[in-house]
mmCIF file of C-alpha atoms and ligand atoms in Angstrom:
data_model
loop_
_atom_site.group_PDB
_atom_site.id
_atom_site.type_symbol
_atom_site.label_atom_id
_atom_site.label_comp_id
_atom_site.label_asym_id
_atom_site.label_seq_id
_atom_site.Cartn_x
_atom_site.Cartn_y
_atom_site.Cartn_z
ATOM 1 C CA UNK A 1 -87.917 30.887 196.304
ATOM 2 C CA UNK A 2 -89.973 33.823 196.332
ATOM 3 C CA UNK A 3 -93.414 35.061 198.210
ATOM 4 C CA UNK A 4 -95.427 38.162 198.336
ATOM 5 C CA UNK A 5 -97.972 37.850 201.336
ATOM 6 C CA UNK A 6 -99.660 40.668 200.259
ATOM 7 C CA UNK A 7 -100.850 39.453 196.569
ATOM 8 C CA UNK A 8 -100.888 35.919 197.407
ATOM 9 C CA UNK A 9 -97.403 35.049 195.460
ATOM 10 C CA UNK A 10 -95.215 31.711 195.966
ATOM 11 C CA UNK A 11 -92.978 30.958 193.196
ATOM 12 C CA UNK A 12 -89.304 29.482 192.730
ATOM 13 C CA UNK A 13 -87.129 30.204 189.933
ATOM 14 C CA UNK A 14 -84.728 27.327 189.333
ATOM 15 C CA UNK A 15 -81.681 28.270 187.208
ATOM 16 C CA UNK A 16 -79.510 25.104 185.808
ATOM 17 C CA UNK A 17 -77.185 25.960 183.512
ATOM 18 C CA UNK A 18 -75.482 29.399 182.014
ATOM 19 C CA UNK A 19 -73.079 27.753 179.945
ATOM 20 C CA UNK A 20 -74.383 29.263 176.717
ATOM 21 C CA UNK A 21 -75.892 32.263 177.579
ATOM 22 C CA UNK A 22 -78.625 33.262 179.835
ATOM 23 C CA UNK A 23 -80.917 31.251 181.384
ATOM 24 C CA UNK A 24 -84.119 30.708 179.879
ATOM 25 C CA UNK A 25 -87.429 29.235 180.457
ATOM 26 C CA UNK A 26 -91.394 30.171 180.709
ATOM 27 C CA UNK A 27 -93.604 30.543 183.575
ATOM 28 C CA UNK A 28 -95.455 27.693 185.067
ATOM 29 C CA UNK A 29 -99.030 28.615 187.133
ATOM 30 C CA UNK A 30 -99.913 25.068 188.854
ATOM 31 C CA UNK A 31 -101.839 23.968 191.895
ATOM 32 C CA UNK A 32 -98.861 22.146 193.252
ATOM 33 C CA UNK A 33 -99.647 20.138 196.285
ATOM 34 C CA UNK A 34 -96.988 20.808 197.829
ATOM 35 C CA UNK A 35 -93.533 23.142 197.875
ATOM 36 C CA UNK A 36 -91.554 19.889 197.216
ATOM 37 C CA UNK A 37 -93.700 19.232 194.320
ATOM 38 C CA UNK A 38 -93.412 22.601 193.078
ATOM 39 C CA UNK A 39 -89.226 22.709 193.556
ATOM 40 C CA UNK A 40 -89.039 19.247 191.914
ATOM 41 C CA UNK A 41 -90.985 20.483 188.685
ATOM 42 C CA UNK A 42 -88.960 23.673 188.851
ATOM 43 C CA UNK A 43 -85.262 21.635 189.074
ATOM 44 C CA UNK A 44 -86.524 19.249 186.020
ATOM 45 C CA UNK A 45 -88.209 21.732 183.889
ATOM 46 C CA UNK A 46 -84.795 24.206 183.941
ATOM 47 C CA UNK A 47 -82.464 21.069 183.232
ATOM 48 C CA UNK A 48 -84.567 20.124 180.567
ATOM 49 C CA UNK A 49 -84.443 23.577 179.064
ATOM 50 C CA UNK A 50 -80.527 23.670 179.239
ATOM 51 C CA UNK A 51 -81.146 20.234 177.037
ATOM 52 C CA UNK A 52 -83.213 22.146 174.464
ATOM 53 C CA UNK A 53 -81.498 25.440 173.970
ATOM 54 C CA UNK A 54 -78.437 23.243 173.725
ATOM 55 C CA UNK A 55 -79.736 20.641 171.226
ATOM 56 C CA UNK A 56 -81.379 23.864 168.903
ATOM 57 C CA UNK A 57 -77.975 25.451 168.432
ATOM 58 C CA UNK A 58 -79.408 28.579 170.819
ATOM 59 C CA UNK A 59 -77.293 30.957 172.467
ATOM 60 C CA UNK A 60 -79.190 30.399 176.258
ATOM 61 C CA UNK A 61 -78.992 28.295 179.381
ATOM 62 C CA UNK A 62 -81.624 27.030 180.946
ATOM 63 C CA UNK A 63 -83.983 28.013 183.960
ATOM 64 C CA UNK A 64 -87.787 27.656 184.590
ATOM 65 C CA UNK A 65 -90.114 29.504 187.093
ATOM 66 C CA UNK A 66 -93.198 27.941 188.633
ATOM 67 C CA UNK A 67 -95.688 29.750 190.713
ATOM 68 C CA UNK A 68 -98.024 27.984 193.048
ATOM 69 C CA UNK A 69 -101.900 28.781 192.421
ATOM 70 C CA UNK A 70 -104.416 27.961 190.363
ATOM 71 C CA UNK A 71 -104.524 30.221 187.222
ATOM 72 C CA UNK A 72 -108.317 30.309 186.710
ATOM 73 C CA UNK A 73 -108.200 32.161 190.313
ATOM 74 C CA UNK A 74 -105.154 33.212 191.586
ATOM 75 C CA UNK A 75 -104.184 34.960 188.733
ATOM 76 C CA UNK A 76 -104.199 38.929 189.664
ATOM 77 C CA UNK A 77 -101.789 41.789 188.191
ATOM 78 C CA UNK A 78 -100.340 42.360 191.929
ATOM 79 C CA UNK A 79 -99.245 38.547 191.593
ATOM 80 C CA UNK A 80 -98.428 38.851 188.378
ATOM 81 C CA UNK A 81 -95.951 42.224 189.032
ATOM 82 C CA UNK A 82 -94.679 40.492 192.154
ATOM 83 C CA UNK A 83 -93.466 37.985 189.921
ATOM 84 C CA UNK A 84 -91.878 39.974 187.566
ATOM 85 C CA UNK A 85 -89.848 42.315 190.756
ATOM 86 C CA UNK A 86 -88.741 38.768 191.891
ATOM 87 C CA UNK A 87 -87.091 37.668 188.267
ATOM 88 C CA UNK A 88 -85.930 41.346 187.834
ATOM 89 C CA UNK A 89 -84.075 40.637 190.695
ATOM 90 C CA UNK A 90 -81.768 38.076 189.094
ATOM 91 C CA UNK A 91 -80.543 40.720 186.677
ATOM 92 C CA UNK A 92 -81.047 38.869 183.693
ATOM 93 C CA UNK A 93 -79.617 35.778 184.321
ATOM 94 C CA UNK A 94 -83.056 34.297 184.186
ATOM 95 C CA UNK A 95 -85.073 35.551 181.205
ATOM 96 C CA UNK A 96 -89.042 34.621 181.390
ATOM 97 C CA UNK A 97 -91.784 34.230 179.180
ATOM 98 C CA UNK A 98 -95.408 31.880 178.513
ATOM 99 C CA UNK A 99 -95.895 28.068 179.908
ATOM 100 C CA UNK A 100 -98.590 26.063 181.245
ATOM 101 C CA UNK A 101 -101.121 28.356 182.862
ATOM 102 C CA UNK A 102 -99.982 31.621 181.725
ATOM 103 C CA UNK A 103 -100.647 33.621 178.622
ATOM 104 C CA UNK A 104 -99.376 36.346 176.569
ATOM 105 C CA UNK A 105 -101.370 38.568 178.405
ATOM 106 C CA UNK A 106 -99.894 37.911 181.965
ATOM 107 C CA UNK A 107 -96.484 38.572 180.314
ATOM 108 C CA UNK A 108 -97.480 42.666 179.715
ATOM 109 C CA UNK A 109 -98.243 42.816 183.751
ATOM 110 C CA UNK A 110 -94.750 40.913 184.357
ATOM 111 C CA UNK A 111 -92.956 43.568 181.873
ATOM 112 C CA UNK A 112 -94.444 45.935 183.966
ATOM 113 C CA UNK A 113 -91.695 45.349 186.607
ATOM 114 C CA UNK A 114 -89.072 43.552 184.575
ATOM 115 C CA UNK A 115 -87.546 43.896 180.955
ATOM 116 C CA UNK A 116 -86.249 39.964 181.207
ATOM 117 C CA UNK A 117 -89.691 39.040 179.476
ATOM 118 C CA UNK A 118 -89.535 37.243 176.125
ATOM 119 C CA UNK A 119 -93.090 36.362 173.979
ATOM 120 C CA UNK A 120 -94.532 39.689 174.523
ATOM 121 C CA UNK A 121 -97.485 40.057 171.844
ATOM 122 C CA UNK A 122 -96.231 40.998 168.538
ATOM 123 C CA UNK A 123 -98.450 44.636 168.882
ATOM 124 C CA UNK A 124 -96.053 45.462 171.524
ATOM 125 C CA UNK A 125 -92.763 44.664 169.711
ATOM 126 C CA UNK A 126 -92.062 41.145 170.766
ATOM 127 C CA UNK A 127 -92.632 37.650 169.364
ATOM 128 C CA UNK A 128 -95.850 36.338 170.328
ATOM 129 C CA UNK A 129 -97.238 33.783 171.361
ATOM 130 C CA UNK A 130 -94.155 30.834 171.619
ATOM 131 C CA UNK A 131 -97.030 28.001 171.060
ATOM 132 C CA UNK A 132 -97.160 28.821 167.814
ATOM 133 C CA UNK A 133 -93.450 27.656 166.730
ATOM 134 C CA UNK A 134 -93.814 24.987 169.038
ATOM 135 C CA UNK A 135 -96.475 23.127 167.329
ATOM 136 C CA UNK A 136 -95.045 23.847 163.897
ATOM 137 C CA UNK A 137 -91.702 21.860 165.236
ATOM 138 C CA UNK A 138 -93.512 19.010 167.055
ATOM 139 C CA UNK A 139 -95.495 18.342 163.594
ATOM 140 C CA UNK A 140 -92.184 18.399 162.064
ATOM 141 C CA UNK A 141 -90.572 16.111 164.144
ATOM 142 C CA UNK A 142 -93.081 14.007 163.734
ATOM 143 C CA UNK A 143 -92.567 13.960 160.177
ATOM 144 C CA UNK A 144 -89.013 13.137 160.776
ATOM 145 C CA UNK A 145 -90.102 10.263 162.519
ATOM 146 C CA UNK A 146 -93.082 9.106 160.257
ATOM 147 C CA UNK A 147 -89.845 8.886 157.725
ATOM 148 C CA UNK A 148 -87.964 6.725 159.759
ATOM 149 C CA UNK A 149 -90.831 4.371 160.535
ATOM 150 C CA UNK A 150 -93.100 3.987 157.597
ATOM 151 C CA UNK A 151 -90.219 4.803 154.757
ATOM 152 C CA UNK A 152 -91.872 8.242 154.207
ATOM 153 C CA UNK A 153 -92.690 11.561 156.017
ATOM 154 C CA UNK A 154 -96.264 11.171 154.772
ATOM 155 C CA UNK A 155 -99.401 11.663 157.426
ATOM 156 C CA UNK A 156 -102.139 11.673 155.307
ATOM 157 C CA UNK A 157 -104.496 8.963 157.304
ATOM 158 C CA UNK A 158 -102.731 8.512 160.165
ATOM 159 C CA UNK A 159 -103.934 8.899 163.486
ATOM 160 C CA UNK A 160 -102.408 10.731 166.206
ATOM 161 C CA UNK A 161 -103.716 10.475 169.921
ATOM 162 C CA UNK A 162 -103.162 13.512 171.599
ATOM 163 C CA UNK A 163 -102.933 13.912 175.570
ATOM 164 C CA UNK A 164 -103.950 17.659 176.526
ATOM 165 C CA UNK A 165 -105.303 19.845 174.131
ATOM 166 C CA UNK A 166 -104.298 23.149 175.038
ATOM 167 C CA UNK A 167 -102.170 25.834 172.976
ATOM 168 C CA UNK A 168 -99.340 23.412 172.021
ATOM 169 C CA UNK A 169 -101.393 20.620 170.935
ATOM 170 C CA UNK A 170 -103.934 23.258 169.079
ATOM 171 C CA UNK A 171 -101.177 24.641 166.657
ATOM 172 C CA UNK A 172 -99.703 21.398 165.941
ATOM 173 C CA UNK A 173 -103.085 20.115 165.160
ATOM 174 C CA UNK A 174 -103.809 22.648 163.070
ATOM 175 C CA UNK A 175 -100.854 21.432 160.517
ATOM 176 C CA UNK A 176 -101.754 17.665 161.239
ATOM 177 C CA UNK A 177 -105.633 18.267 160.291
ATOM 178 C CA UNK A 178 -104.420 20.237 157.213
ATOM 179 C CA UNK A 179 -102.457 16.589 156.236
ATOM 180 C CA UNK A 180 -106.030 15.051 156.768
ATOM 181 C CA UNK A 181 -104.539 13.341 159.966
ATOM 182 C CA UNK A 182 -107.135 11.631 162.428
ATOM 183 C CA UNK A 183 -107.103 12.750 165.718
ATOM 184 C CA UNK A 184 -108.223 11.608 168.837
ATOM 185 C CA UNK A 185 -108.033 14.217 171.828
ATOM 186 C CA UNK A 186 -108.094 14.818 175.547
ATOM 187 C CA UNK A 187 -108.222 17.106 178.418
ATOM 188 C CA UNK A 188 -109.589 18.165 181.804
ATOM 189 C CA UNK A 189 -111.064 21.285 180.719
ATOM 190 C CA UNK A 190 -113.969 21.679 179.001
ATOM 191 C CA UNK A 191 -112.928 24.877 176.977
ATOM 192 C CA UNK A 192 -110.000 22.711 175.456
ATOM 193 C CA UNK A 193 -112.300 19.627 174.507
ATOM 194 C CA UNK A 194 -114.643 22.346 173.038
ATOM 195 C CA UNK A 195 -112.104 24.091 170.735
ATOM 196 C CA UNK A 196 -110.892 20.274 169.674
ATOM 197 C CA UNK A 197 -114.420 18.862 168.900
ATOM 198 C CA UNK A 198 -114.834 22.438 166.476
ATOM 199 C CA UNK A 199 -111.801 21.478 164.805
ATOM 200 C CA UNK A 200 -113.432 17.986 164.280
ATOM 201 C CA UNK A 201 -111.187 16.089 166.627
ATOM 202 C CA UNK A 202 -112.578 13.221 168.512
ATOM 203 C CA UNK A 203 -112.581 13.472 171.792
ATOM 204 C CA UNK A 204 -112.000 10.377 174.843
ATOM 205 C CA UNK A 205 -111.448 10.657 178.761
ATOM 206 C CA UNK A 206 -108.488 11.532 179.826
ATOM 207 C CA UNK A 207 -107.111 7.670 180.958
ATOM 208 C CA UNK A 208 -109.227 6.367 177.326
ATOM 209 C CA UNK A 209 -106.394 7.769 175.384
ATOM 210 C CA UNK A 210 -103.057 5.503 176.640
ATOM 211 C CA UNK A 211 -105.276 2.684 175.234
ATOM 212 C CA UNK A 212 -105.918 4.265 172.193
ATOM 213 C CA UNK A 213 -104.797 2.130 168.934
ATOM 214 C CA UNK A 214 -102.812 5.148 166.771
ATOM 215 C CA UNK A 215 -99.948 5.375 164.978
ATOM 216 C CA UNK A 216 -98.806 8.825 167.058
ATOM 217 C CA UNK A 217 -98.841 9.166 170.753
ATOM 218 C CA UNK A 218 -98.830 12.595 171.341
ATOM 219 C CA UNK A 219 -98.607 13.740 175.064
ATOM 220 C CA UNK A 220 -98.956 17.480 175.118
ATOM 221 C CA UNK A 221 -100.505 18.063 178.909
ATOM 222 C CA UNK A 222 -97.603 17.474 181.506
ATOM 223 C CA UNK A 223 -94.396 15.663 181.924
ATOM 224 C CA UNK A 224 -94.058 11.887 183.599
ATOM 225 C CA UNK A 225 -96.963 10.181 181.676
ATOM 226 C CA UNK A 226 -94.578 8.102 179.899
ATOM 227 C CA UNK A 227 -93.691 5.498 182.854
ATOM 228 C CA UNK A 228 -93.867 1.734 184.173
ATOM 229 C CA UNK A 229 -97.491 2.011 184.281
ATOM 230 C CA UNK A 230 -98.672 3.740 180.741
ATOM 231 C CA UNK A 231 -96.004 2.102 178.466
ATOM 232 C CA UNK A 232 -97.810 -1.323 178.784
ATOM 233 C CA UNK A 233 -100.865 0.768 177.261
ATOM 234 C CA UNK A 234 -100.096 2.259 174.840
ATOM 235 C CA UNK A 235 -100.210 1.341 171.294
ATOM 236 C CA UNK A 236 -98.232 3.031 169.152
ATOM 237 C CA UNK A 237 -95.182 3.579 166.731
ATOM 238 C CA UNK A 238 -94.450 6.934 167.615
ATOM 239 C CA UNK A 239 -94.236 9.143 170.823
ATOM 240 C CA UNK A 240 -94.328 12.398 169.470
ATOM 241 C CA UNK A 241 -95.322 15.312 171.567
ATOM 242 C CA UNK A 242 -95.483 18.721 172.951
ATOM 243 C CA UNK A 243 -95.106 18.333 176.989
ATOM 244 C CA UNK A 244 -91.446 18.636 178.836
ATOM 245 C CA UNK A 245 -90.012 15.856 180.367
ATOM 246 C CA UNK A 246 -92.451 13.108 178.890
ATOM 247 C CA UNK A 247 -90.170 10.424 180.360
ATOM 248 C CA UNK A 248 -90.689 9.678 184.276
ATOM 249 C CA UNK A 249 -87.137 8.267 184.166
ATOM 250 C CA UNK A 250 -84.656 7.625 181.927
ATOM 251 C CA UNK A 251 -85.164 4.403 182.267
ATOM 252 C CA UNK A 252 -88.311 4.656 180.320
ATOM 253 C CA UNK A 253 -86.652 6.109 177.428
ATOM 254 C CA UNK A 254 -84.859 3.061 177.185
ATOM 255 C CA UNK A 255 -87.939 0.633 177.915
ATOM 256 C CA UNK A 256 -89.586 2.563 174.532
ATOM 257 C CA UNK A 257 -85.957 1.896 172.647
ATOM 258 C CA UNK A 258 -86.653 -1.773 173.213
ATOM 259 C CA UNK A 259 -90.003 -2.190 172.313
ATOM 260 C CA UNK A 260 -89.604 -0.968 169.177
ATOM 261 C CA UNK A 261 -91.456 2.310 169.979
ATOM 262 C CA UNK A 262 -89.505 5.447 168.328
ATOM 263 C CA UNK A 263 -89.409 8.155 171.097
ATOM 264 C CA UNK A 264 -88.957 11.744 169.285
ATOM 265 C CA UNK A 265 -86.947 13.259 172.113
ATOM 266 C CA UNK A 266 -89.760 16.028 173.655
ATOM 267 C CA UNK A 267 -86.589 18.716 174.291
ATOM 268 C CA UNK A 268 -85.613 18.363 170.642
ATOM 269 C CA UNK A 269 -89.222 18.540 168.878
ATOM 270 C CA UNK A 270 -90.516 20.868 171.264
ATOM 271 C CA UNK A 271 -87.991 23.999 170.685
ATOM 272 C CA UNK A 272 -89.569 25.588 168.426
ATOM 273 C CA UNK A 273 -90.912 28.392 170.923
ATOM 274 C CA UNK A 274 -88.202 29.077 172.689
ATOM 275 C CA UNK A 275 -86.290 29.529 168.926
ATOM 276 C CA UNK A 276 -88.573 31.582 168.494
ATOM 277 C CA UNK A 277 -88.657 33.990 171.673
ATOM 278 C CA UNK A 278 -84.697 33.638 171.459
ATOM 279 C CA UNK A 279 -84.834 35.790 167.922
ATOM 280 C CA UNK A 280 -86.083 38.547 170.008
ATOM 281 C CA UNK A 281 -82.674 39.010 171.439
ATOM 282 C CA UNK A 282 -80.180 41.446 170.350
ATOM 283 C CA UNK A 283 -81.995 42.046 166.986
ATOM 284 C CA UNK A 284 -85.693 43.157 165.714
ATOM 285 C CA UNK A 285 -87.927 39.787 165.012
ATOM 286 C CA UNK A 286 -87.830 37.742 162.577
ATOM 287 C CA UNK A 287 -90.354 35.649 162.134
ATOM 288 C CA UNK A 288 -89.506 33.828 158.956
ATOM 289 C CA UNK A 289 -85.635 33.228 160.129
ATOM 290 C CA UNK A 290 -87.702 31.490 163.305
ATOM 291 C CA UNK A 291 -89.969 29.800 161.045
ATOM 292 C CA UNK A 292 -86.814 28.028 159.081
ATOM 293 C CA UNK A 293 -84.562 28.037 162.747
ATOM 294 C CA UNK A 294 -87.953 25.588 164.073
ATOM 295 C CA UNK A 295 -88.640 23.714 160.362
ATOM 296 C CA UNK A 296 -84.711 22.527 161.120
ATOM 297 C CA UNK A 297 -85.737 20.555 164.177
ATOM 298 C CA UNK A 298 -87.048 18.001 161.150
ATOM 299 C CA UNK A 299 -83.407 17.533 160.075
ATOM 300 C CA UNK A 300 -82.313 17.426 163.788
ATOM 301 C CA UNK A 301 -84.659 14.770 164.749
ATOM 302 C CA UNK A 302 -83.774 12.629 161.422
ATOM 303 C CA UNK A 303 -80.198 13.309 163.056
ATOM 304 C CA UNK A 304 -80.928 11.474 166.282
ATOM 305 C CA UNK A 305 -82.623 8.743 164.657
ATOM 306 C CA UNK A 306 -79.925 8.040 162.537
ATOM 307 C CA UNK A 307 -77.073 8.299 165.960
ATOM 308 C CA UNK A 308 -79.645 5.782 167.643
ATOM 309 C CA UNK A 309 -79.258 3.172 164.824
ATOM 310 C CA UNK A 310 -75.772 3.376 164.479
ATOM 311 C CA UNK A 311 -74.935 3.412 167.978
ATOM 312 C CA UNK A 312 -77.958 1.344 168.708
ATOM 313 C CA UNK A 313 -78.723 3.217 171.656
ATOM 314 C CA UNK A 314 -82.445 5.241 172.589
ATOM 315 C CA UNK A 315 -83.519 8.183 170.781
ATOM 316 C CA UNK A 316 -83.388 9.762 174.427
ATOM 317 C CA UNK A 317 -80.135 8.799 174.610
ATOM 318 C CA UNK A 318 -78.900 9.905 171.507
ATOM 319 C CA UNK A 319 -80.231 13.563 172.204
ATOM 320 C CA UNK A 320 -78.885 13.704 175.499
ATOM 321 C CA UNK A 321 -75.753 12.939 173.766
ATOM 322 C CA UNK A 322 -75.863 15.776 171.412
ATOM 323 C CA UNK A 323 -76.979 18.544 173.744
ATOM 324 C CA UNK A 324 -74.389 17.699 176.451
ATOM 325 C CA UNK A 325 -71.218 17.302 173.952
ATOM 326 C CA UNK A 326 -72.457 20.939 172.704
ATOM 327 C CA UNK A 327 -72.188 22.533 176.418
ATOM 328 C CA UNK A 328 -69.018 20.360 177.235
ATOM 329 C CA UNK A 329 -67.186 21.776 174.024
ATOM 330 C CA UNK A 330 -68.498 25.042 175.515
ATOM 331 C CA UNK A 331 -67.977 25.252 179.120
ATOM 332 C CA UNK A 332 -63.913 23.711 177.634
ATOM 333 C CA UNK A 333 -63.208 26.708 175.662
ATOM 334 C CA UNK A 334 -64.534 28.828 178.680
ATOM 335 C CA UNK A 335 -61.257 27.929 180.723
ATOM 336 C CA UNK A 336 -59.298 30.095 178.061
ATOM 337 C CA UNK A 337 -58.882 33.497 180.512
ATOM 338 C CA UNK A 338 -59.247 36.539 178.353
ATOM 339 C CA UNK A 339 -57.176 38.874 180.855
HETATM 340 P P1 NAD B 1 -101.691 24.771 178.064
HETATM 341 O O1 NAD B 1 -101.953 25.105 179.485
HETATM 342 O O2 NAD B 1 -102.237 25.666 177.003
HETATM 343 O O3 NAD B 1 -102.236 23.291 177.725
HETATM 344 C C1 NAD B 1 -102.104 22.193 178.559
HETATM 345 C C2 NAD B 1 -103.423 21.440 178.478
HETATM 346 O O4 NAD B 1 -103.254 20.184 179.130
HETATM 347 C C3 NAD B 1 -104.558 22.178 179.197
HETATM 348 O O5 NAD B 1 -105.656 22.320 178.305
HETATM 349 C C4 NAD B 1 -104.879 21.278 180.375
HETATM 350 O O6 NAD B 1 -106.253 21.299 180.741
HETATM 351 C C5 NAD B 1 -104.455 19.918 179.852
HETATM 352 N N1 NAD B 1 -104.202 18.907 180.873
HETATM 353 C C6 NAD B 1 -103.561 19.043 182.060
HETATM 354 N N2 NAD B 1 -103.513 17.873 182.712
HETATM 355 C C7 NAD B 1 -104.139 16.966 181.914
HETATM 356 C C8 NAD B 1 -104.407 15.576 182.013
HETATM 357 N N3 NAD B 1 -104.043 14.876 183.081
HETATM 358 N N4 NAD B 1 -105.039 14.956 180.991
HETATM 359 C C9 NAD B 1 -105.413 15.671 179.897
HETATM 360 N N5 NAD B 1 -105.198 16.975 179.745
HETATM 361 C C10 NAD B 1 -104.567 17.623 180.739
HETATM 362 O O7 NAD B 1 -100.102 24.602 177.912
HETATM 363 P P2 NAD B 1 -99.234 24.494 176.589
HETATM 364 O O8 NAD B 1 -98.517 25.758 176.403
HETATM 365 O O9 NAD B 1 -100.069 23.915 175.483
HETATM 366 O O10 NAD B 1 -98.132 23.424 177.040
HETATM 367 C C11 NAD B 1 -98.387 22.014 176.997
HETATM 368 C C12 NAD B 1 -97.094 21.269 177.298
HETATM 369 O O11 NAD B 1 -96.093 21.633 176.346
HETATM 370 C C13 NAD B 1 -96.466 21.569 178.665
HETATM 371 O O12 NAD B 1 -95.827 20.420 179.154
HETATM 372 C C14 NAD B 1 -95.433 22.639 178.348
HETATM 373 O O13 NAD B 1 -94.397 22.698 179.297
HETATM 374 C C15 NAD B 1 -94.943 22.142 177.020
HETATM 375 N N6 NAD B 1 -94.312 23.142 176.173
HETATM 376 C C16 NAD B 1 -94.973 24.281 175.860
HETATM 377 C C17 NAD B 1 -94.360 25.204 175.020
HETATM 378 C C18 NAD B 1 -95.055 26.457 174.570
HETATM 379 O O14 NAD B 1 -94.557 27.102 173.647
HETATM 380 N N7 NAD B 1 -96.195 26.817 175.137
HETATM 381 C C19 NAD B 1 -93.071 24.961 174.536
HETATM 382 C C20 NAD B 1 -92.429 23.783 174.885
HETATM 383 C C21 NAD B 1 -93.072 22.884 175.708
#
């Protein structure tokens, strides 16, 4: 935990796992109630990116840091440059970039202090904006699981009801509305519901859409909304989406399993930005090696499906399965001392 009187700073960096390489994980700006809520968010959010970096094959851990404030105001480049002394100060072992409430643009004040910055803008030599990958790999998960359900990876007239409609949700719209795929949207900000009604989305209040009758539930806001209370809602074949840690418990996962409701796993669907910041490591970027790196999370979520049938246990399960066997085959071979 980390704060900066002086430019109004509170933030935590939560590191979970190093296994496989550096931990990595974006940037959080939220008006957390509280610290607890804040540490909580941190903790989950880093675990879950030791999941995804895992599942995608990726040579990083997993970590996540969260600063408490509201980004429409508390944003300021002395905050911002705090930020980036505090994760200099882990020496790399945490390496940073875009989430919820910050932007490509808040990353150049962060480098200002700290090299451990992925998803700089292209302009300045890094990869961008990760949002971009990541709705190219939820829309191909989806697929994946369109395949599964309906006996082809075919969209065209479905309709996908999309919680939050922010960056993540925008570029994976963009590839559903080019399938001629419905969709029905919402958010809390007027900006976002503005962008979606341009693209001709339809947009609902933001407790309209668990009700919703769709054949995709796509929550792309925050984490938890899957739970004891929304699963009785919804109604769906699919939960397909952009946010982390969609499930409030595990035990939700498996609730979904046995109604019948596929669940694409959000830490596997949802790596396609961090595949694509990771290319920025130890080599110039790529971005059509990314492009095919992400377009494999189709394969990987086909994959899962498959493990869940035969093992006939939850999608959730089944990718929990293949990220941990990955870092336990890892962290084994780590007991061999090189001398
Ligand atoms: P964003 O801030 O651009 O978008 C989030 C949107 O959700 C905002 O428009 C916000 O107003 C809206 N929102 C918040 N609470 C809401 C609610 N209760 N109901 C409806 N809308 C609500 O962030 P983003 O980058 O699009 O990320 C969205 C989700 O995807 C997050 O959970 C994030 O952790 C996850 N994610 C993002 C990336 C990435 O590359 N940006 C990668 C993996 C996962």
């Amino acid at each position: 935990m980390y704060s900066d009187p002086e430019s109004g700073l509170k933030g935590i960096i939560a590191i979970h796992d190093t296994t496989l390489g550096p931990s990595c994980g974006g940037t959080r700006m939220w008006p957390y109630a509280t610290e607890q809520e804040a540490l909580t968010d941190a903790l989950n959010l880093s675990r879950a990116m030791t999941y995804k970096s895992a599942a995608a094959g990726l040579h990083l851990g997993g970590g996540k840091g969260v600063i408490i404030g509201d980004p429409r105001t508390d944003k300021t480049e002395a905050l911002l440059r705090a930020w980036g002394r505090f994760v200099d100060t882990l020496g790399g072992r945490y390496l940073t970039t875009t989430d919820v409430g910050t932007t490509g643009r808040d990353l150049e004040a962060v480098r200002q202090e700290t090299q451990h910055v992925l998803g700089l803008d292209v302009t300045l030599g890094g990869s961008g904006d990760t949002s971009v990958m990541t709705g190219l790999g939820i829309y191909m998960g989806m697929k994946a699981c369109a395949s599964d359900v309906w006996g082809a990876d075919d969209l065209r007239g479905r309709t996908v009801a999309m919680q939050g409609f922010g960056k993540v949700a925008t570029h994976t719209a963009e590839h559903l509305i080019e399938e001629d795929v419905r969709i029905i949207a919402t958010d809390i900000n007027e900006m976002a519901l503005d962008r979606a009604r341009q693209m001709g989305v339809k947009v609902v209040g933001p407790d309209e859409i668990y009700d919703i009758d769709c054949d995709i539930f796509a929550p792309c806001a925050l984490g938890g909304v899957i739970n004891t209370q929304t699963i009785d809602r919804l109604r769906c074949s699919i939960v397909a989406g952009g946010a982390n840690n969609q499930l409030a418990t595990a035990e939700d996962g498996e609730e979904l399993h046995r109604r019948g409701i596929v669940y694409a796993p959000d830490f596997l669907i949802n790596a396609g930005g961090v595949i694509n910041a990771s290319a920025e490591i130890g080599q110039p970027y790529n971005p059509d090696r990314s492009r095919q790196q992400t377009e494999r999370i189709y394969e990987q979520m086909s994959a899962v499906l498959t493990t869940s049938r035969k093992q006939e246990i939850s999608t959730a399960r089944a990718a929990d399965i293949l990220a941990e066997s990955r870092l336990d085959s890892v962290r084994r071979m780590r007991r061999i001392w090189r001398g």
